[in-house]
Amino acid sequence: MPTESGSCSTARQAKQKRKSHSLSIRRTNSSEQERTGLPREMLEGQDSKLPSSVRSTLLELFGQIEREFENLYIENLELRREIDTLNERLAAEGQVIDGAELSKGQLKTKASHSTSQLSQKLKTTYKASTSKIVSSFKTTTSRAVCQLVKEYIGHRDGIWDVSVARTQPVVLGTASADHTALLWSIETGKCLVKYAGHVGSVNSIKFHPSEQLALTASGDQTAHIWRYAVQLPTPQPVADTSQISGEDEVECSDKDEPDLDGDVSSDCPTIRVPLTSLKSHQGVVIAADWLVGGKQAVTASWDRTANLYDVETSELVHSLTGHDQELTHCCTHPTQRLVVTSSRDTTFRLWDFRDPSIHSVNVFQGHTDTVTSAVFTVGDNVVSGSDDRTVKVWDLKNMRSPIATIRTDSAINRINVCVGQKIIALPHDNRQVRLFDMSGVRLARLPRSSRQGHRRMVCCSAWSEDHPMCNLFTCGFDRQAIGWNINIPALLQEK
């Protein structure tokens, strides 16, 4: 058999070295700075309305793109030389194997086959490298428009739910498996109030639409309504977290979690007795919400029912039955007397209480696994998320099929929709949080690295469109909630 020529072997080794170099994670070093220093100085000398930090980021990004394409160009030249070398070898091999001179057509066939294979290899290499460039560009862009602002640390177990008050003063609420709910100052991250009236995991928290009341659902088979009074502390200067946004994403273990042994909520005023206790369920109450106006509340339970209560009297008004398995979530419409409940039976149901004399129900089928949550938008849409790794957007006027489907790589937990901009925040089991629009177009992924972001499953998300500092909050089983600043105009402009 013929042996590989020395020149071909050398070319192959050189190509492999360049390939491994081009696919490795690049960090700016002194030699690269020297090589790109002159253009950078020339560009920085020009007048620009861009902030210096944004300008520097763009220069670094485009420098990286230039280096990537330069490496691709060198690889292309090497592959072309290798194609020529292999074509010559094919001609020589054909003469040895056949013992006679091959016809021009046979040589052309073999050469074409080899060229086709190498062309495909070239396309694959090019696609992988350019995909890396595009992915890097999207990640850097996402970090520019999605910035971590504040972390809220104080719970001693995973946080199931997060919510933002709808009245002044605007505070953040978290519900945890440590049997407590905490209220936080959004600006300072300080715990303001601790609610310790439940004897089981607190699974959800929602604020009254017009009063300083909170509604919590618990594993102790009850839902509590309690009143709070807070005084916001003086805000402190916010640390610039954009400096760490360039860290490469890495896998984090439980050992990387922050030290939470110190109970920061121990200094908070503690409420232990509810204003009202809603008791009718025979199983865990997994979620609760206020109906429009705040005079009634709805609860969802593992006993397969949802209950509608009169808040003032604590009396049960309706028991909503029909789901075949445990309920996972409930949500109310912001302006109409509508309720949506989701369940492990792969469906969610729409309950209509606009007519006091009757209440109708519609069943939505389309998921293949547990529906973890379903929420309303301002219009006539419902958005549902599921353990089947999909999110579906539905029109209430046409329930037969969704108008949009988002497919992801991980199970989806309690979703939330930015009402004004109609942006869906998807918290995942795999610790990621992704943002999509209502048509299913991916807008961004919240940055996560060894220094920022969630380290375990992200359980819930909540938008706050009116707060100037943070407009998106997430919480997870790493025992912390995070406040993010999402530059929505820039996000939509990139789309």
PDB file of C-alpha atoms in Angstrom, residues 312-451:
ATOM      1  CA  GLU A 312     -63.337  39.263  53.382  1.00  0.00           C
ATOM      2  CA  THR A 313     -65.230  36.279  54.765  1.00  0.00           C
ATOM      3  CA  SER A 314     -62.746  33.480  53.887  1.00  0.00           C
ATOM      4  CA  GLU A 315     -65.691  31.486  52.552  1.00  0.00           C
ATOM      5  CA  LEU A 316     -65.355  29.028  49.673  1.00  0.00           C
ATOM      6  CA  VAL A 317     -67.276  30.369  46.656  1.00  0.00           C
ATOM      7  CA  HIS A 318     -66.484  27.719  44.026  1.00  0.00           C
ATOM      8  CA  SER A 319     -64.554  24.469  43.931  1.00  0.00           C
ATOM      9  CA  LEU A 320     -63.161  23.972  40.442  1.00  0.00           C
ATOM     10  CA  THR A 321     -62.891  20.294  39.571  1.00  0.00           C
ATOM     11  CA  GLY A 322     -62.030  18.440  36.386  1.00  0.00           C
ATOM     12  CA  HIS A 323     -58.267  17.943  36.296  1.00  0.00           C
ATOM     13  CA  ASP A 324     -57.182  14.284  36.391  1.00  0.00           C
ATOM     14  CA  GLN A 325     -53.925  14.863  38.279  1.00  0.00           C
ATOM     15  CA  GLU A 326     -52.291  17.334  40.651  1.00  0.00           C
ATOM     16  CA  LEU A 327     -52.445  21.025  39.814  1.00  0.00           C
ATOM     17  CA  THR A 328     -49.157  22.837  39.328  1.00  0.00           C
ATOM     18  CA  HIS A 329     -50.139  26.489  38.973  1.00  0.00           C
ATOM     19  CA  CYS A 330     -52.954  29.021  38.712  1.00  0.00           C
ATOM     20  CA  CYS A 331     -53.066  32.527  37.274  1.00  0.00           C
ATOM     21  CA  THR A 332     -55.688  35.274  36.948  1.00  0.00           C
ATOM     22  CA  HIS A 333     -56.304  37.734  34.117  1.00  0.00           C
ATOM     23  CA  PRO A 334     -55.112  41.297  34.888  1.00  0.00           C
ATOM     24  CA  THR A 335     -58.371  42.985  33.789  1.00  0.00           C
ATOM     25  CA  GLN A 336     -61.070  40.299  33.537  1.00  0.00           C
ATOM     26  CA  ARG A 337     -62.547  37.655  35.833  1.00  0.00           C
ATOM     27  CA  LEU A 338     -60.740  34.781  34.178  1.00  0.00           C
ATOM     28  CA  VAL A 339     -58.640  32.036  35.805  1.00  0.00           C
ATOM     29  CA  VAL A 340     -56.297  29.526  34.190  1.00  0.00           C
ATOM     30  CA  THR A 341     -55.135  26.370  36.005  1.00  0.00           C
ATOM     31  CA  SER A 342     -52.395  23.984  34.866  1.00  0.00           C
ATOM     32  CA  SER A 343     -51.867  20.369  35.822  1.00  0.00           C
ATOM     33  CA  ARG A 344     -49.739  17.269  35.599  1.00  0.00           C
ATOM     34  CA  ASP A 345     -52.459  15.774  33.376  1.00  0.00           C
ATOM     35  CA  THR A 346     -50.788  17.642  30.421  1.00  0.00           C
ATOM     36  CA  THR A 347     -53.660  20.143  30.114  1.00  0.00           C
ATOM     37  CA  PHE A 348     -54.591  23.580  31.361  1.00  0.00           C
ATOM     38  CA  ARG A 349     -58.097  24.885  31.855  1.00  0.00           C
ATOM     39  CA  LEU A 350     -59.661  28.304  31.425  1.00  0.00           C
ATOM     40  CA  TRP A 351     -62.373  29.220  33.945  1.00  0.00           C
ATOM     41  CA  ASP A 352     -64.699  32.139  33.145  1.00  0.00           C
ATOM     42  CA  PHE A 353     -66.354  33.991  36.052  1.00  0.00           C
ATOM     43  CA  ARG A 354     -67.445  37.071  34.137  1.00  0.00           C
ATOM     44  CA  ASP A 355     -71.089  35.985  34.421  1.00  0.00           C
ATOM     45  CA  PRO A 356     -71.880  35.650  38.168  1.00  0.00           C
ATOM     46  CA  SER A 357     -74.645  33.106  37.546  1.00  0.00           C
ATOM     47  CA  ILE A 358     -72.519  30.573  35.641  1.00  0.00           C
ATOM     48  CA  HIS A 359     -68.874  29.728  35.156  1.00  0.00           C
ATOM     49  CA  SER A 360     -67.692  28.007  32.003  1.00  0.00           C
ATOM     50  CA  VAL A 361     -64.541  25.964  31.476  1.00  0.00           C
ATOM     51  CA  ASN A 362     -62.419  25.306  28.403  1.00  0.00           C
ATOM     52  CA  VAL A 363     -59.718  22.626  28.209  1.00  0.00           C
ATOM     53  CA  PHE A 364     -56.484  23.252  26.296  1.00  0.00           C
ATOM     54  CA  GLN A 365     -54.653  20.166  25.065  1.00  0.00           C
ATOM     55  CA  GLY A 366     -51.346  20.327  23.236  1.00  0.00           C
ATOM     56  CA  HIS A 367     -48.561  19.382  25.622  1.00  0.00           C
ATOM     57  CA  THR A 368     -47.213  15.862  26.130  1.00  0.00           C
ATOM     58  CA  ASP A 369     -45.998  16.273  29.716  1.00  0.00           C
ATOM     59  CA  THR A 370     -46.815  18.233  32.873  1.00  0.00           C
ATOM     60  CA  VAL A 371     -47.950  21.804  32.214  1.00  0.00           C
ATOM     61  CA  THR A 372     -45.880  23.678  34.783  1.00  0.00           C
ATOM     62  CA  SER A 373     -47.609  27.039  34.316  1.00  0.00           C
ATOM     63  CA  ALA A 374     -49.992  28.979  32.116  1.00  0.00           C
ATOM     64  CA  VAL A 375     -50.272  32.774  32.233  1.00  0.00           C
ATOM     65  CA  PHE A 376     -52.339  35.512  30.608  1.00  0.00           C
ATOM     66  CA  THR A 377     -51.207  38.397  28.454  1.00  0.00           C
ATOM     67  CA  VAL A 378     -53.073  41.695  28.296  1.00  0.00           C
ATOM     68  CA  GLY A 379     -54.884  40.653  25.122  1.00  0.00           C
ATOM     69  CA  ASP A 380     -56.628  37.397  24.286  1.00  0.00           C
ATOM     70  CA  ASN A 381     -53.603  35.144  24.630  1.00  0.00           C
ATOM     71  CA  VAL A 382     -52.447  32.503  27.089  1.00  0.00           C
ATOM     72  CA  VAL A 383     -48.860  31.287  27.238  1.00  0.00           C
ATOM     73  CA  SER A 384     -48.204  27.788  28.625  1.00  0.00           C
ATOM     74  CA  GLY A 385     -44.939  26.098  29.591  1.00  0.00           C
ATOM     75  CA  SER A 386     -44.320  22.412  30.117  1.00  0.00           C
ATOM     76  CA  ASP A 387     -41.905  19.705  31.167  1.00  0.00           C
ATOM     77  CA  ASP A 388     -42.065  18.565  27.519  1.00  0.00           C
ATOM     78  CA  ARG A 389     -39.575  21.422  26.869  1.00  0.00           C
ATOM     79  CA  THR A 390     -42.000  23.542  24.877  1.00  0.00           C
ATOM     80  CA  VAL A 391     -43.822  26.823  25.347  1.00  0.00           C
ATOM     81  CA  LYS A 392     -47.030  27.416  23.426  1.00  0.00           C
ATOM     82  CA  VAL A 393     -48.912  30.645  22.734  1.00  0.00           C
ATOM     83  CA  TRP A 394     -52.681  30.286  22.463  1.00  0.00           C
ATOM     84  CA  ASP A 395     -55.495  32.481  21.239  1.00  0.00           C
ATOM     85  CA  LEU A 396     -58.496  32.351  23.584  1.00  0.00           C
ATOM     86  CA  LYS A 397     -60.792  32.613  20.587  1.00  0.00           C
ATOM     87  CA  ASN A 398     -59.299  29.559  18.899  1.00  0.00           C
ATOM     88  CA  MET A 399     -58.279  26.822  21.328  1.00  0.00           C
ATOM     89  CA  ARG A 400     -57.731  23.992  18.858  1.00  0.00           C
ATOM     90  CA  SER A 401     -54.062  24.661  18.179  1.00  0.00           C
ATOM     91  CA  PRO A 402     -51.403  27.104  19.389  1.00  0.00           C
ATOM     92  CA  ILE A 403     -50.497  30.106  17.264  1.00  0.00           C
ATOM     93  CA  ALA A 404     -46.790  29.734  18.157  1.00  0.00           C
ATOM     94  CA  THR A 405     -44.584  27.006  19.636  1.00  0.00           C
ATOM     95  CA  ILE A 406     -41.152  27.491  21.229  1.00  0.00           C
ATOM     96  CA  ARG A 407     -38.974  24.385  21.497  1.00  0.00           C
ATOM     97  CA  THR A 408     -36.129  24.339  24.013  1.00  0.00           C
ATOM     98  CA  ASP A 409     -33.550  21.911  25.388  1.00  0.00           C
ATOM     99  CA  SER A 410     -34.775  21.772  28.994  1.00  0.00           C
ATOM    100  CA  ALA A 411     -37.951  21.544  31.065  1.00  0.00           C
ATOM    101  CA  ILE A 412     -39.631  24.903  31.678  1.00  0.00           C
ATOM    102  CA  ASN A 413     -40.821  26.161  35.060  1.00  0.00           C
ATOM    103  CA  ARG A 414     -43.022  29.135  36.014  1.00  0.00           C
ATOM    104  CA  ILE A 415     -42.976  31.534  33.078  1.00  0.00           C
ATOM    105  CA  ASN A 416     -43.883  35.223  33.069  1.00  0.00           C
ATOM    106  CA  VAL A 417     -44.809  37.672  30.314  1.00  0.00           C
ATOM    107  CA  CYS A 418     -43.744  41.306  30.164  1.00  0.00           C
ATOM    108  CA  VAL A 419     -47.182  42.804  29.596  1.00  0.00           C
ATOM    109  CA  GLY A 420     -46.173  46.003  27.819  1.00  0.00           C
ATOM    110  CA  GLN A 421     -43.586  44.503  25.465  1.00  0.00           C
ATOM    111  CA  LYS A 422     -44.963  40.952  25.288  1.00  0.00           C
ATOM    112  CA  ILE A 423     -41.632  39.298  26.076  1.00  0.00           C
ATOM    113  CA  ILE A 424     -41.715  35.819  27.635  1.00  0.00           C
ATOM    114  CA  ALA A 425     -39.146  34.889  30.287  1.00  0.00           C
ATOM    115  CA  LEU A 426     -38.482  31.137  30.432  1.00  0.00           C
ATOM    116  CA  PRO A 427     -36.795  29.715  33.572  1.00  0.00           C
ATOM    117  CA  HIS A 428     -35.292  26.278  32.945  1.00  0.00           C
ATOM    118  CA  ASP A 429     -34.265  23.208  34.901  1.00  0.00           C
ATOM    119  CA  ASN A 430     -30.784  23.545  33.374  1.00  0.00           C
ATOM    120  CA  ARG A 431     -30.166  26.874  35.164  1.00  0.00           C
ATOM    121  CA  GLN A 432     -30.711  29.017  32.072  1.00  0.00           C
ATOM    122  CA  VAL A 433     -33.217  31.842  31.587  1.00  0.00           C
ATOM    123  CA  ARG A 434     -34.175  32.679  28.002  1.00  0.00           C
ATOM    124  CA  LEU A 435     -36.237  35.524  26.564  1.00  0.00           C
ATOM    125  CA  PHE A 436     -38.574  35.090  23.573  1.00  0.00           C
ATOM    126  CA  ASP A 437     -41.177  37.226  21.874  1.00  0.00           C
ATOM    127  CA  MET A 438     -44.773  36.118  21.378  1.00  0.00           C
ATOM    128  CA  SER A 439     -44.085  34.832  17.861  1.00  0.00           C
ATOM    129  CA  GLY A 440     -41.426  32.426  19.161  1.00  0.00           C
ATOM    130  CA  VAL A 441     -38.306  34.390  18.180  1.00  0.00           C
ATOM    131  CA  ARG A 442     -35.467  34.058  20.673  1.00  0.00           C
ATOM    132  CA  LEU A 443     -34.279  37.448  21.897  1.00  0.00           C
ATOM    133  CA  ALA A 444     -31.613  36.703  24.499  1.00  0.00           C
ATOM    134  CA  ARG A 445     -30.283  34.401  27.186  1.00  0.00           C
ATOM    135  CA  LEU A 446     -29.451  35.836  30.579  1.00  0.00           C
ATOM    136  CA  PRO A 447     -25.701  35.567  31.215  1.00  0.00           C
ATOM    137  CA  ARG A 448     -24.558  32.830  33.579  1.00  0.00           C
ATOM    138  CA  SER A 449     -20.970  32.177  34.661  1.00  0.00           C
ATOM    139  CA  SER A 450     -18.939  31.152  37.675  1.00  0.00           C
ATOM    140  CA  ARG A 451     -19.513  34.592  39.174  1.00  0.00           C
TER     141      ARG A 451
END
